[in-house]
Short mmCIF file of C-alpha atoms in Angstrom, two decimals:
data_model
loop_
_atom_site.label_atom_id
_atom_site.label_comp_id
_atom_site.label_asym_id
_atom_site.label_seq_id
_atom_site.Cartn_x
_atom_site.Cartn_y
_atom_site.Cartn_z
CA UNK A 1 9.86 -21.59 23.18
CA UNK A 2 8.19 -22.12 19.87
CA UNK A 3 9.55 -25.24 18.90
CA UNK A 4 8.12 -26.42 15.62
CA UNK A 5 8.77 -30.04 15.48
CA UNK A 6 11.20 -30.10 12.81
CA UNK A 7 12.37 -33.72 13.20
CA UNK A 8 8.76 -34.72 11.83
CA UNK A 9 9.07 -32.31 8.82
CA UNK A 10 10.31 -33.77 5.80
CA UNK A 11 12.26 -31.72 3.38
CA UNK A 12 9.83 -29.36 1.49
CA UNK A 13 9.61 -29.89 -2.15
CA UNK A 14 10.81 -26.55 -3.02
CA UNK A 15 13.89 -26.97 -1.04
CA UNK A 16 14.85 -30.02 -2.88
CA UNK A 17 14.05 -28.27 -6.28
CA UNK A 18 16.28 -25.62 -5.00
CA UNK A 19 19.22 -27.91 -4.60
CA UNK A 20 18.60 -29.35 -8.04
CA UNK A 21 18.28 -26.12 -9.61
CA UNK A 22 21.55 -24.98 -7.81
CA UNK A 23 23.28 -27.75 -9.38
CA UNK A 24 21.80 -26.84 -12.84
CA UNK A 25 23.03 -23.32 -12.30
CA UNK A 26 26.58 -24.41 -11.57
CA UNK A 27 26.83 -27.00 -14.62
CA UNK A 28 24.68 -25.46 -17.32
CA UNK A 29 24.34 -21.80 -17.21
CA UNK A 30 26.67 -18.79 -17.41
CA UNK A 31 26.47 -15.72 -15.38
CA UNK A 32 23.96 -13.33 -17.09
CA UNK A 33 22.32 -16.11 -19.02
CA UNK A 34 18.43 -16.00 -19.00
CA UNK A 35 16.67 -18.91 -17.80
CA UNK A 36 13.98 -20.62 -19.72
CA UNK A 37 10.42 -19.57 -18.75
CA UNK A 38 8.58 -20.62 -15.77
CA UNK A 39 6.35 -23.07 -17.56
CA UNK A 40 9.34 -24.74 -19.45
CA UNK A 41 11.18 -25.08 -16.20
CA UNK A 42 8.11 -26.59 -14.27
CA UNK A 43 7.76 -29.23 -17.05
CA UNK A 44 11.62 -29.98 -17.07
CA UNK A 45 11.70 -30.80 -13.30
CA UNK A 46 8.33 -32.17 -13.06
CA UNK A 47 6.86 -29.68 -10.50
CA UNK A 48 4.04 -27.34 -10.10
CA UNK A 49 4.58 -23.73 -10.91
CA UNK A 50 4.03 -22.48 -7.40
CA UNK A 51 6.72 -25.12 -6.14
CA UNK A 52 9.11 -23.81 -8.85
CA UNK A 53 8.36 -20.20 -7.95
CA UNK A 54 9.26 -21.00 -4.31
CA UNK A 55 12.52 -22.27 -5.42
CA UNK A 56 13.29 -19.32 -7.59
CA UNK A 57 12.49 -16.95 -4.81
CA UNK A 58 14.92 -18.95 -2.61
CA UNK A 59 17.77 -18.58 -5.12
CA UNK A 60 17.13 -15.04 -5.60
CA UNK A 61 17.26 -14.59 -1.63
CA UNK A 62 20.53 -16.47 -1.96
CA UNK A 63 22.00 -14.13 -4.60
CA UNK A 64 22.17 -16.67 -7.23
CA UNK A 65 19.24 -15.56 -9.41
CA UNK A 66 18.11 -11.99 -10.56
CA UNK A 67 14.57 -11.37 -11.72
CA UNK A 68 14.06 -8.27 -13.70
CA UNK A 69 10.95 -7.05 -15.27
CA UNK A 70 10.80 -7.17 -18.89
CA UNK A 71 13.97 -9.34 -18.96
CA UNK A 72 13.15 -12.50 -17.00
CA UNK A 73 15.34 -14.50 -14.74
CA UNK A 74 18.97 -14.31 -15.03
CA UNK A 75 21.98 -15.96 -13.57
CA UNK A 76 23.44 -13.36 -11.06
CA UNK A 77 26.94 -12.54 -11.04
CA UNK A 78 28.78 -13.09 -7.58
CA UNK A 79 28.04 -10.58 -4.91
CA UNK A 80 30.23 -7.45 -4.74
CA UNK A 81 32.27 -6.99 -1.34
CA UNK A 82 31.39 -3.73 -0.20
CA UNK A 83 33.39 -2.34 2.94
CA UNK A 84 31.29 -1.03 5.77
CA UNK A 85 34.01 -1.12 8.22
CA UNK A 86 34.33 2.31 10.47
CA UNK A 87 37.85 3.11 9.45
CA UNK A 88 38.62 6.73 9.05
CA UNK A 89 38.45 6.81 5.37
CA UNK A 90 34.81 5.61 5.49
CA UNK A 91 33.54 8.55 7.64
CA UNK A 92 30.80 10.89 6.44
CA UNK A 93 32.35 13.28 4.02
CA UNK A 94 35.98 11.94 3.93
CA UNK A 95 38.01 12.48 0.72
CA UNK A 96 37.71 8.81 -0.60
CA UNK A 97 34.07 8.74 -0.11
CA UNK A 98 32.16 6.61 -2.55
CA UNK A 99 28.88 8.19 -1.42
CA UNK A 100 26.88 10.81 -3.57
CA UNK A 101 25.16 13.45 -1.63
CA UNK A 102 21.55 13.88 -3.12
CA UNK A 103 19.82 16.05 -0.77
CA UNK A 104 19.64 17.72 2.75
CA UNK A 105 16.53 18.70 4.99
CA UNK A 106 16.32 19.91 8.48
CA UNK A 107 13.41 17.97 10.15
CA UNK A 108 12.35 16.18 13.19
CA UNK A 109 13.88 12.70 13.29
CA UNK A 110 12.05 9.45 14.14
CA UNK A 111 11.80 8.78 17.93
CA UNK A 112 13.99 6.02 17.80
CA UNK A 113 16.81 8.17 16.05
CA UNK A 114 16.30 10.99 18.51
CA UNK A 115 16.82 8.41 21.25
CA UNK A 116 20.15 7.38 19.80
CA UNK A 117 21.19 10.95 19.11
CA UNK A 118 20.31 11.96 22.69
CA UNK A 119 18.48 14.90 21.19
CA UNK A 120 15.04 15.99 22.01
CA UNK A 121 12.35 14.55 19.67
CA UNK A 122 10.92 17.97 18.70
CA UNK A 123 14.52 19.18 17.78
CA UNK A 124 14.98 19.08 14.23
CA UNK A 125 18.22 17.62 12.60
CA UNK A 126 20.00 17.81 9.47
CA UNK A 127 19.09 14.72 7.48
CA UNK A 128 21.36 14.06 4.58
CA UNK A 129 20.25 11.76 1.97
CA UNK A 130 23.23 9.95 0.17
CA UNK A 131 23.52 6.99 -2.39
CA UNK A 132 26.59 4.86 -2.50
CA UNK A 133 27.77 3.69 -5.84
CA UNK A 134 30.11 0.74 -6.71
CA UNK A 135 31.31 0.03 -10.28
CA UNK A 136 28.43 2.34 -11.46
CA UNK A 137 25.52 0.53 -9.61
CA UNK A 138 23.78 1.80 -6.60
CA UNK A 139 24.67 -0.42 -3.56
CA UNK A 140 22.99 1.58 -0.79
CA UNK A 141 20.80 4.41 0.12
CA UNK A 142 21.53 6.26 3.38
CA UNK A 143 19.91 8.77 5.65
CA UNK A 144 22.49 10.55 7.82
CA UNK A 145 21.15 12.11 10.83
CA UNK A 146 23.38 15.20 12.18
CA UNK A 147 22.29 17.18 15.32
CA UNK A 148 22.48 21.01 14.78
CA UNK A 149 25.01 21.00 17.69
CA UNK A 150 27.37 19.03 15.63
CA UNK A 151 27.69 21.55 13.01
CA UNK A 152 27.15 24.84 14.91
CA UNK A 153 28.87 26.93 12.36
CA UNK A 154 26.97 25.87 9.38
CA UNK A 155 25.77 29.11 7.55
CA UNK A 156 22.58 29.20 5.65
CA UNK A 157 24.36 31.30 2.93
CA UNK A 158 27.16 28.56 2.35
CA UNK A 159 24.38 26.01 1.90
CA UNK A 160 21.09 27.04 0.46
CA UNK A 161 19.60 23.49 -0.38
CA UNK A 162 19.96 20.36 -2.01
CA UNK A 163 23.15 18.68 -2.61
CA UNK A 164 25.14 21.73 -2.11
CA UNK A 165 23.67 22.03 1.39
CA UNK A 166 24.38 18.19 2.00
CA UNK A 167 27.84 18.81 1.22
CA UNK A 168 28.40 21.82 3.31
CA UNK A 169 26.94 19.77 6.26
CA UNK A 170 29.39 17.11 5.76
CA UNK A 171 32.23 19.59 5.39
CA UNK A 172 31.18 20.99 8.80
CA UNK A 173 31.03 17.52 10.30
CA UNK A 174 34.52 16.75 9.24
CA UNK A 175 35.76 19.49 11.48
CA UNK A 176 34.81 17.68 14.29
CA UNK A 177 37.22 14.89 15.49
CA UNK A 178 34.89 11.94 14.67
CA UNK A 179 35.76 8.66 16.82
CA UNK A 180 35.32 5.48 14.93
CA UNK A 181 31.98 4.27 15.26
CA UNK A 182 29.83 1.06 16.16
CA UNK A 183 27.64 -0.77 13.43
CA UNK A 184 24.71 -3.05 13.72
CA UNK A 185 23.55 -5.09 10.62
CA UNK A 186 20.06 -6.45 10.37
CA UNK A 187 17.59 -7.86 7.62
CA UNK A 188 15.01 -5.31 6.47
CA UNK A 189 13.08 -4.31 3.21
CA UNK A 190 13.34 -1.41 1.06
CA UNK A 191 10.98 1.40 1.62
CA UNK A 192 9.62 3.28 -1.32
CA UNK A 193 12.48 5.86 -1.27
CA UNK A 194 15.24 3.47 -0.77
CA UNK A 195 13.86 1.11 -3.51
CA UNK A 196 13.90 3.87 -6.05
CA UNK A 197 17.52 4.84 -5.13
CA UNK A 198 18.50 1.22 -5.29
CA UNK A 199 16.53 0.27 -8.58
CA UNK A 200 14.62 -2.33 -6.61
CA UNK A 201 10.81 -2.68 -5.94
CA UNK A 202 9.45 -1.61 -2.49
CA UNK A 203 9.78 -4.59 -0.30
CA UNK A 204 12.98 -5.91 -1.65
CA UNK A 205 15.23 -7.46 1.23
CA UNK A 206 18.02 -5.08 2.16
CA UNK A 207 20.61 -5.34 4.88
CA UNK A 208 20.24 -2.43 7.15
CA UNK A 209 23.46 -1.11 8.57
CA UNK A 210 23.15 1.61 11.55
CA UNK A 211 26.48 3.21 12.34
CA UNK A 212 27.00 5.77 15.33
CA UNK A 213 29.69 8.33 15.01
CA UNK A 214 31.25 9.94 18.33
CA UNK A 215 32.95 13.04 18.87
CA UNK A 216 34.08 14.45 22.48
CA UNK A 217 32.37 11.46 24.24
CA UNK A 218 28.72 12.10 22.75
CA UNK A 219 27.01 10.80 19.24
CA UNK A 220 27.74 13.37 16.50
CA UNK A 221 25.99 11.58 13.76
CA UNK A 222 24.05 8.55 13.16
CA UNK A 223 23.80 6.81 9.71
CA UNK A 224 20.97 4.46 8.61
CA UNK A 225 21.98 2.74 5.40
CA UNK A 226 20.15 0.10 3.59
CA UNK A 227 22.35 -2.02 1.14
CA UNK A 228 21.07 -4.26 -1.64
CA UNK A 229 21.03 -7.76 0.04
CA UNK A 230 20.95 -9.50 -3.37
CA UNK A 231 24.17 -7.87 -4.92
CA UNK A 232 26.18 -7.11 -1.69
CA UNK A 233 28.34 -8.86 0.69
CA UNK A 234 29.23 -6.32 3.56
CA UNK A 235 32.81 -6.63 4.72
CA UNK A 236 34.00 -5.46 7.99
CA UNK A 237 38.07 -4.87 8.02
CA UNK A 238 40.10 -5.97 5.12
CA UNK A 239 38.34 -9.20 4.26
CA UNK A 240 38.00 -8.58 0.49
CA UNK A 241 39.31 -12.09 -0.15
CA UNK A 242 36.52 -13.92 1.97
CA UNK A 243 34.18 -15.36 -0.44
CA UNK A 244 32.66 -18.22 0.45
CA UNK A 245 29.51 -19.36 -1.65
CA UNK A 246 26.58 -19.99 0.72
CA UNK A 247 24.22 -22.92 0.56
CA UNK A 248 24.09 -26.56 1.83
CA UNK A 249 26.68 -27.57 -0.90
CA UNK A 250 29.22 -25.75 1.43
CA UNK A 251 29.00 -28.68 3.81
CA UNK A 252 31.55 -31.16 3.85
CA UNK A 253 29.59 -34.71 4.12
CA UNK B 1 22.20 -1.89 -16.33
CA UNK B 2 19.04 -3.57 -15.84
CA UNK B 3 16.86 -0.53 -14.92
CA UNK B 4 13.21 -1.62 -14.12
CA UNK B 5 11.45 1.67 -14.93
CA UNK B 6 10.51 1.97 -11.18
CA UNK B 7 9.30 5.45 -11.85
CA UNK B 8 6.36 3.96 -13.75
CA UNK B 9 5.45 1.33 -11.19
CA UNK B 10 2.79 2.28 -8.80
CA UNK B 11 3.10 1.16 -4.98
CA UNK B 12 2.37 -2.39 -4.88
CA UNK B 13 -1.05 -3.38 -3.09
CA UNK B 14 0.78 -5.48 -0.58
CA UNK B 15 3.16 -2.76 0.18
CA UNK B 16 0.44 -0.34 1.09
CA UNK B 17 -1.29 -3.09 3.21
CA UNK B 18 2.08 -3.61 4.98
CA UNK B 19 2.18 0.12 6.13
CA UNK B 20 -1.36 -0.01 7.25
CA UNK B 21 -0.58 -3.42 9.07
CA UNK B 22 2.42 -1.93 10.60
CA UNK B 23 0.35 0.81 12.13
CA UNK B 24 -1.93 -1.69 13.61
CA UNK B 25 0.80 -3.48 15.16
CA UNK B 26 1.90 -0.39 16.76
CA UNK B 27 -1.35 0.83 18.17
CA UNK B 28 -3.48 -2.38 18.67
CA UNK B 29 -1.01 -5.48 19.63
CA UNK B 30 1.25 -6.53 22.23
CA UNK B 31 4.55 -8.43 21.63
CA UNK B 32 3.60 -12.30 21.70
CA UNK B 33 -0.03 -11.62 20.62
CA UNK B 34 -1.63 -14.03 18.22
CA UNK B 35 -3.10 -12.11 15.18
CA UNK B 36 -6.52 -13.08 13.76
CA UNK B 37 -6.42 -15.77 11.22
CA UNK B 38 -5.95 -14.83 7.42
CA UNK B 39 -9.59 -15.07 6.39
CA UNK B 40 -10.53 -12.55 9.24
CA UNK B 41 -7.63 -10.18 8.52
CA UNK B 42 -8.16 -10.27 4.50
CA UNK B 43 -11.83 -9.40 5.45
CA UNK B 44 -10.82 -6.45 7.74
CA UNK B 45 -8.55 -4.79 5.38
CA UNK B 46 -10.59 -5.74 2.23
CA UNK B 47 -7.85 -7.52 0.45
CA UNK B 48 -7.43 -10.80 -1.33
CA UNK B 49 -5.71 -13.59 0.87
CA UNK B 50 -2.81 -13.63 -1.65
CA UNK B 51 -2.18 -9.93 -0.98
CA UNK B 52 -2.40 -10.43 2.61
CA UNK B 53 0.06 -13.19 2.55
CA UNK B 54 2.68 -11.03 0.89
CA UNK B 55 2.40 -8.38 3.40
CA UNK B 56 2.41 -10.83 6.10
CA UNK B 57 5.58 -12.38 4.61
CA UNK B 58 7.18 -8.70 4.37
CA UNK B 59 6.46 -8.07 8.08
CA UNK B 60 8.03 -11.63 8.97
CA UNK B 61 11.26 -10.59 6.89
CA UNK B 62 11.32 -7.13 8.85
CA UNK B 63 11.30 -9.18 11.92
CA UNK B 64 7.65 -7.75 12.90
CA UNK B 65 5.97 -11.10 13.03
CA UNK B 66 6.58 -14.56 13.66
CA UNK B 67 4.93 -17.32 12.05
CA UNK B 68 4.90 -20.76 13.91
CA UNK B 69 3.44 -23.83 12.99
CA UNK B 70 0.32 -25.01 15.23
CA UNK B 71 0.49 -21.43 16.89
CA UNK B 72 -0.21 -19.11 14.09
CA UNK B 73 1.13 -15.60 13.51
CA UNK B 74 2.19 -13.69 16.51
CA UNK B 75 3.83 -10.31 17.23
CA UNK B 76 7.59 -10.43 17.45
CA UNK B 77 9.55 -9.08 20.19
CA UNK B 78 12.36 -6.59 19.10
CA UNK B 79 15.40 -8.33 17.81
CA UNK B 80 18.31 -9.31 20.03
CA UNK B 81 21.69 -7.50 19.66
CA UNK B 82 24.22 -10.26 19.22
CA UNK B 83 27.68 -9.30 19.13
CA UNK B 84 29.74 -10.60 15.97
CA UNK B 85 32.69 -8.05 16.56
CA UNK B 86 36.28 -9.92 16.38
CA UNK B 87 37.46 -8.87 19.92
CA UNK B 88 39.47 -11.47 21.29
CA UNK B 89 37.06 -12.60 23.70
CA UNK B 90 34.79 -13.94 21.00
CA UNK B 91 37.44 -16.03 19.42
CA UNK B 92 36.79 -19.74 18.98
CA UNK B 93 37.43 -21.39 22.22
CA UNK B 94 37.76 -18.29 24.40
CA UNK B 95 36.54 -18.63 28.02
CA UNK B 96 33.44 -16.41 27.87
CA UNK B 97 32.43 -18.28 24.69
CA UNK B 98 28.73 -18.46 24.18
CA UNK B 99 29.16 -21.16 21.66
CA UNK B 100 28.18 -24.84 22.37
CA UNK B 101 30.28 -27.38 20.59
CA UNK B 102 28.29 -30.17 19.07
CA UNK B 103 30.60 -32.27 16.89
CA UNK B 104 33.91 -32.31 15.04
CA UNK B 105 34.83 -34.36 11.83
CA UNK B 106 37.89 -34.51 9.65
CA UNK B 107 36.74 -34.11 6.05
CA UNK B 108 37.54 -32.41 2.83
CA UNK B 109 36.38 -28.96 3.05
CA UNK B 110 34.18 -27.15 0.17
CA UNK B 111 36.53 -25.86 -2.71
CA UNK B 112 35.77 -22.16 -1.53
CA UNK B 113 36.86 -23.04 1.91
CA UNK B 114 39.90 -24.64 0.89
CA UNK B 115 40.76 -21.67 -1.15
CA UNK B 116 40.21 -19.26 1.78
CA UNK B 117 42.40 -21.51 4.02
CA UNK B 118 45.06 -21.79 1.53
CA UNK B 119 44.99 -25.65 1.66
CA UNK B 120 44.78 -28.29 -0.92
CA UNK B 121 41.25 -29.32 -1.88
CA UNK B 122 42.02 -32.96 -0.97
CA UNK B 123 43.54 -32.18 2.33
CA UNK B 124 41.20 -32.84 4.99
CA UNK B 125 40.45 -30.38 7.78
CA UNK B 126 38.96 -30.15 11.19
CA UNK B 127 35.40 -29.26 10.97
CA UNK B 128 33.73 -28.24 14.17
CA UNK B 129 30.02 -27.67 14.45
CA UNK B 130 28.67 -25.34 16.95
CA UNK B 131 25.53 -23.70 18.05
CA UNK B 132 25.43 -19.98 19.62
CA UNK B 133 22.90 -19.70 22.41
CA UNK B 134 21.45 -16.42 23.64
CA UNK B 135 18.84 -16.19 26.37
CA UNK B 136 18.30 -20.01 26.17
CA UNK B 137 17.50 -19.54 22.26
CA UNK B 138 19.72 -20.96 19.36
CA UNK B 139 20.77 -17.76 17.39
CA UNK B 140 23.38 -19.17 15.06
CA UNK B 141 24.72 -22.49 13.82
CA UNK B 142 28.44 -22.46 12.68
CA UNK B 143 31.03 -24.67 10.86
CA UNK B 144 34.51 -23.87 11.91
CA UNK B 145 37.10 -24.92 9.51
CA UNK B 146 40.47 -25.73 10.99
CA UNK B 147 43.57 -26.93 8.98
CA UNK B 148 45.39 -29.88 10.72
CA UNK B 149 48.42 -27.52 10.64
CA UNK B 150 46.88 -25.29 12.95
CA UNK B 151 46.60 -27.82 15.57
CA UNK B 152 49.58 -30.12 14.94
CA UNK B 153 49.76 -31.30 18.60
CA UNK B 154 46.18 -32.68 18.63
CA UNK B 155 46.31 -36.19 19.98
CA UNK B 156 43.69 -38.67 18.76
CA UNK B 157 43.69 -40.12 22.36
CA UNK B 158 42.68 -36.99 23.72
CA UNK B 159 39.92 -36.34 21.60
CA UNK B 160 38.00 -39.60 20.46
CA UNK B 161 35.05 -38.10 18.73
CA UNK B 162 31.91 -35.67 18.93
CA UNK B 163 31.77 -32.84 21.45
CA UNK B 164 34.77 -33.83 23.43
CA UNK B 165 36.96 -33.85 20.27
CA UNK B 166 35.61 -30.39 19.12
CA UNK B 167 36.57 -28.95 22.76
CA UNK B 168 39.94 -30.53 22.05
CA UNK B 169 40.49 -28.84 18.83
CA UNK B 170 39.61 -25.50 20.24
CA UNK B 171 41.82 -25.84 23.24
CA UNK B 172 44.58 -26.46 20.72
CA UNK B 173 43.42 -23.52 18.48
CA UNK B 174 43.90 -21.44 21.48
CA UNK B 175 47.57 -22.12 21.80
CA UNK B 176 48.11 -20.25 18.70
CA UNK B 177 48.51 -16.52 18.70
CA UNK B 178 45.42 -15.81 16.89
CA UNK B 179 45.06 -12.29 15.41
CA UNK B 180 41.78 -10.62 15.32
CA UNK B 181 39.97 -11.49 12.02
CA UNK B 182 37.89 -9.97 9.27
CA UNK B 183 34.35 -10.73 8.86
CA UNK B 184 31.89 -10.53 5.89
CA UNK B 185 27.93 -10.50 6.33
CA UNK B 186 25.60 -11.50 3.51
CA UNK B 187 21.97 -12.67 3.35
CA UNK B 188 21.34 -16.46 2.67
CA UNK B 189 19.10 -19.07 3.51
CA UNK B 190 19.29 -22.00 6.02
CA UNK B 191 20.32 -25.26 4.79
CA UNK B 192 18.65 -28.36 6.41
CA UNK B 193 21.30 -28.93 9.24
CA UNK B 194 21.35 -25.10 9.93
CA UNK B 195 17.61 -25.06 9.97
CA UNK B 196 17.33 -27.85 12.58
CA UNK B 197 20.00 -26.22 14.88
CA UNK B 198 18.24 -22.94 14.56
CA UNK B 199 14.64 -24.28 15.22
CA UNK B 200 13.66 -22.86 11.65
CA UNK B 201 12.35 -24.54 8.32
CA UNK B 202 14.95 -24.99 5.53
CA UNK B 203 15.14 -22.09 3.49
CA UNK B 204 14.57 -19.39 6.19
CA UNK B 205 16.51 -16.34 5.78
CA UNK B 206 19.73 -16.08 7.68
CA UNK B 207 22.63 -13.67 8.01
CA UNK B 208 25.76 -15.54 7.19
CA UNK B 209 28.92 -14.21 8.78
CA UNK B 210 32.08 -15.69 7.49
CA UNK B 211 35.21 -14.86 9.57
CA UNK B 212 38.81 -15.48 9.19
CA UNK B 213 41.21 -15.86 12.03
CA UNK B 214 45.06 -15.38 11.47
CA UNK B 215 48.16 -16.81 13.10
CA UNK B 216 51.59 -16.01 11.99
CA UNK B 217 50.45 -14.43 9.01
CA UNK B 218 48.44 -17.02 7.55
CA UNK B 219 44.63 -18.05 8.03
CA UNK B 220 44.53 -20.36 10.91
CA UNK B 221 40.66 -21.01 10.86
CA UNK B 222 37.63 -20.00 8.95
CA UNK B 223 34.18 -19.80 10.40
CA UNK B 224 30.78 -19.77 8.50
CA UNK B 225 28.25 -18.72 10.79
CA UNK B 226 24.53 -18.54 9.99
CA UNK B 227 22.43 -16.16 12.35
CA UNK B 228 18.60 -16.20 12.42
CA UNK B 229 17.86 -13.18 10.38
CA UNK B 230 14.28 -12.92 12.19
CA UNK B 231 15.60 -12.54 15.60
CA UNK B 232 19.09 -11.28 15.49
CA UNK B 233 20.52 -7.73 14.91
CA UNK B 234 24.43 -8.23 14.52
CA UNK B 235 26.36 -5.81 16.17
CA UNK B 236 30.07 -4.77 15.62
CA UNK B 237 31.82 -3.03 18.34
CA UNK B 238 30.14 -2.03 21.42
CA UNK B 239 26.88 -0.93 19.91
CA UNK B 240 24.33 -2.49 22.09
CA UNK B 241 22.49 0.87 22.39
CA UNK B 242 21.82 1.18 18.71
CA UNK B 243 18.23 -0.03 18.13
CA UNK B 244 16.76 1.73 15.32
CA UNK B 245 13.54 0.16 14.35
CA UNK B 246 13.55 -0.29 10.38
CA UNK B 247 10.79 0.49 7.92
CA UNK B 248 9.69 3.53 5.99
CA UNK B 249 8.22 5.13 9.12
CA UNK B 250 11.71 5.79 10.28
CA UNK B 251 11.85 8.53 7.66
CA UNK B 252 11.37 12.22 8.47
CA UNK B 253 8.94 13.65 6.19
#
């Protein structure tokens, strides 16, 4: 069962440093402040550069630090709560939609998507690419897969290409009686296109939200959205107020 | 707004290697198979050890590989779908509960928890520690914070300490008319206690699910649960069937 004999493993050095750094961030630094460079930090805490880097990566993963090319390492603001519930107002094409449609193509979906859509693998589907903006920042990049049977009245004249075509497809999708949807969330890494849309480097950790929308008892559309894991806290239901800062400090002793 | 001039950044070497390795995993390796050692892999793909390690870390993040002390790097099985919806049967203490209660203490909660519970910071709350098991493996470690006012009839005689006390607190909590709950999901890293419960090393990436339970219009309990990000796909609603393997391969070209 893959046990790793954790009992015999002492606390790694970078983990101890991470705890010390967290305390320093809480007490000495303000949001947006630039940290001293790695050499100075390593000297201050009496650790090797490699150990320091591991601890900084840890804090980046936890959303406490941001590392930006040409700027350095800064103290991150609290994560934004982003609603990914499947209430009606969040459905693709709905009025209050925070998504910006960028493009739409007709292409064969990946095998796993075809399976979820219950379409034939060789059957092209509409693929709408959208970006979700919050406070002027991109928080998610989405591919929305829509079988042609879900939008049978789409006219090529109405929707020649690009963003206009994407909007036309979503408008047609809205004519269906969409029924809620179920979601799954998992950890992933940003592919090249997503990374570009999200202003990150390829491989950056993302939260991948897969949502299935139904109509007339079958899957009418499938959304695969990648959210920035560094800046987003995904909320389900009206939980804007649930803001628990993570980390071992949260423990009561 | 912190742009990083991504347009001018070429695809990093480890990212390209990651794509090549993904294809090799799909075509040449079975689930559970042990990969060749780093030196042999680096030689085979003609890359530096550091580049190889970055690519392997990437694939570990995506849940494709598992690295285990004393075993080496193995091909990971598909992630398990774990329901974290807030339907009644998942409420703390419910009959079909997949959680094992380990312990219960009465202590001051962290400030952020006190705020969410709308209790005074100095007011001790019941803190139930539980572990969620799926297919015999630990998938989540939870701290459940319950204000004393939620379980006023708890008797010290019924519940002396440890797991028995935890069960008594949950039984009392069940007497309340709990109302659903809202959840938030974010990326975090396992603290020492969580890591131990989850059979991981401290700092391992986890998905932190914060859920608030209501009764009589106020917060009756707050759950902070850390799920293993490598093995779990969190599902909301009945979405057991939504299994989209992530990564750039999923794109239609």
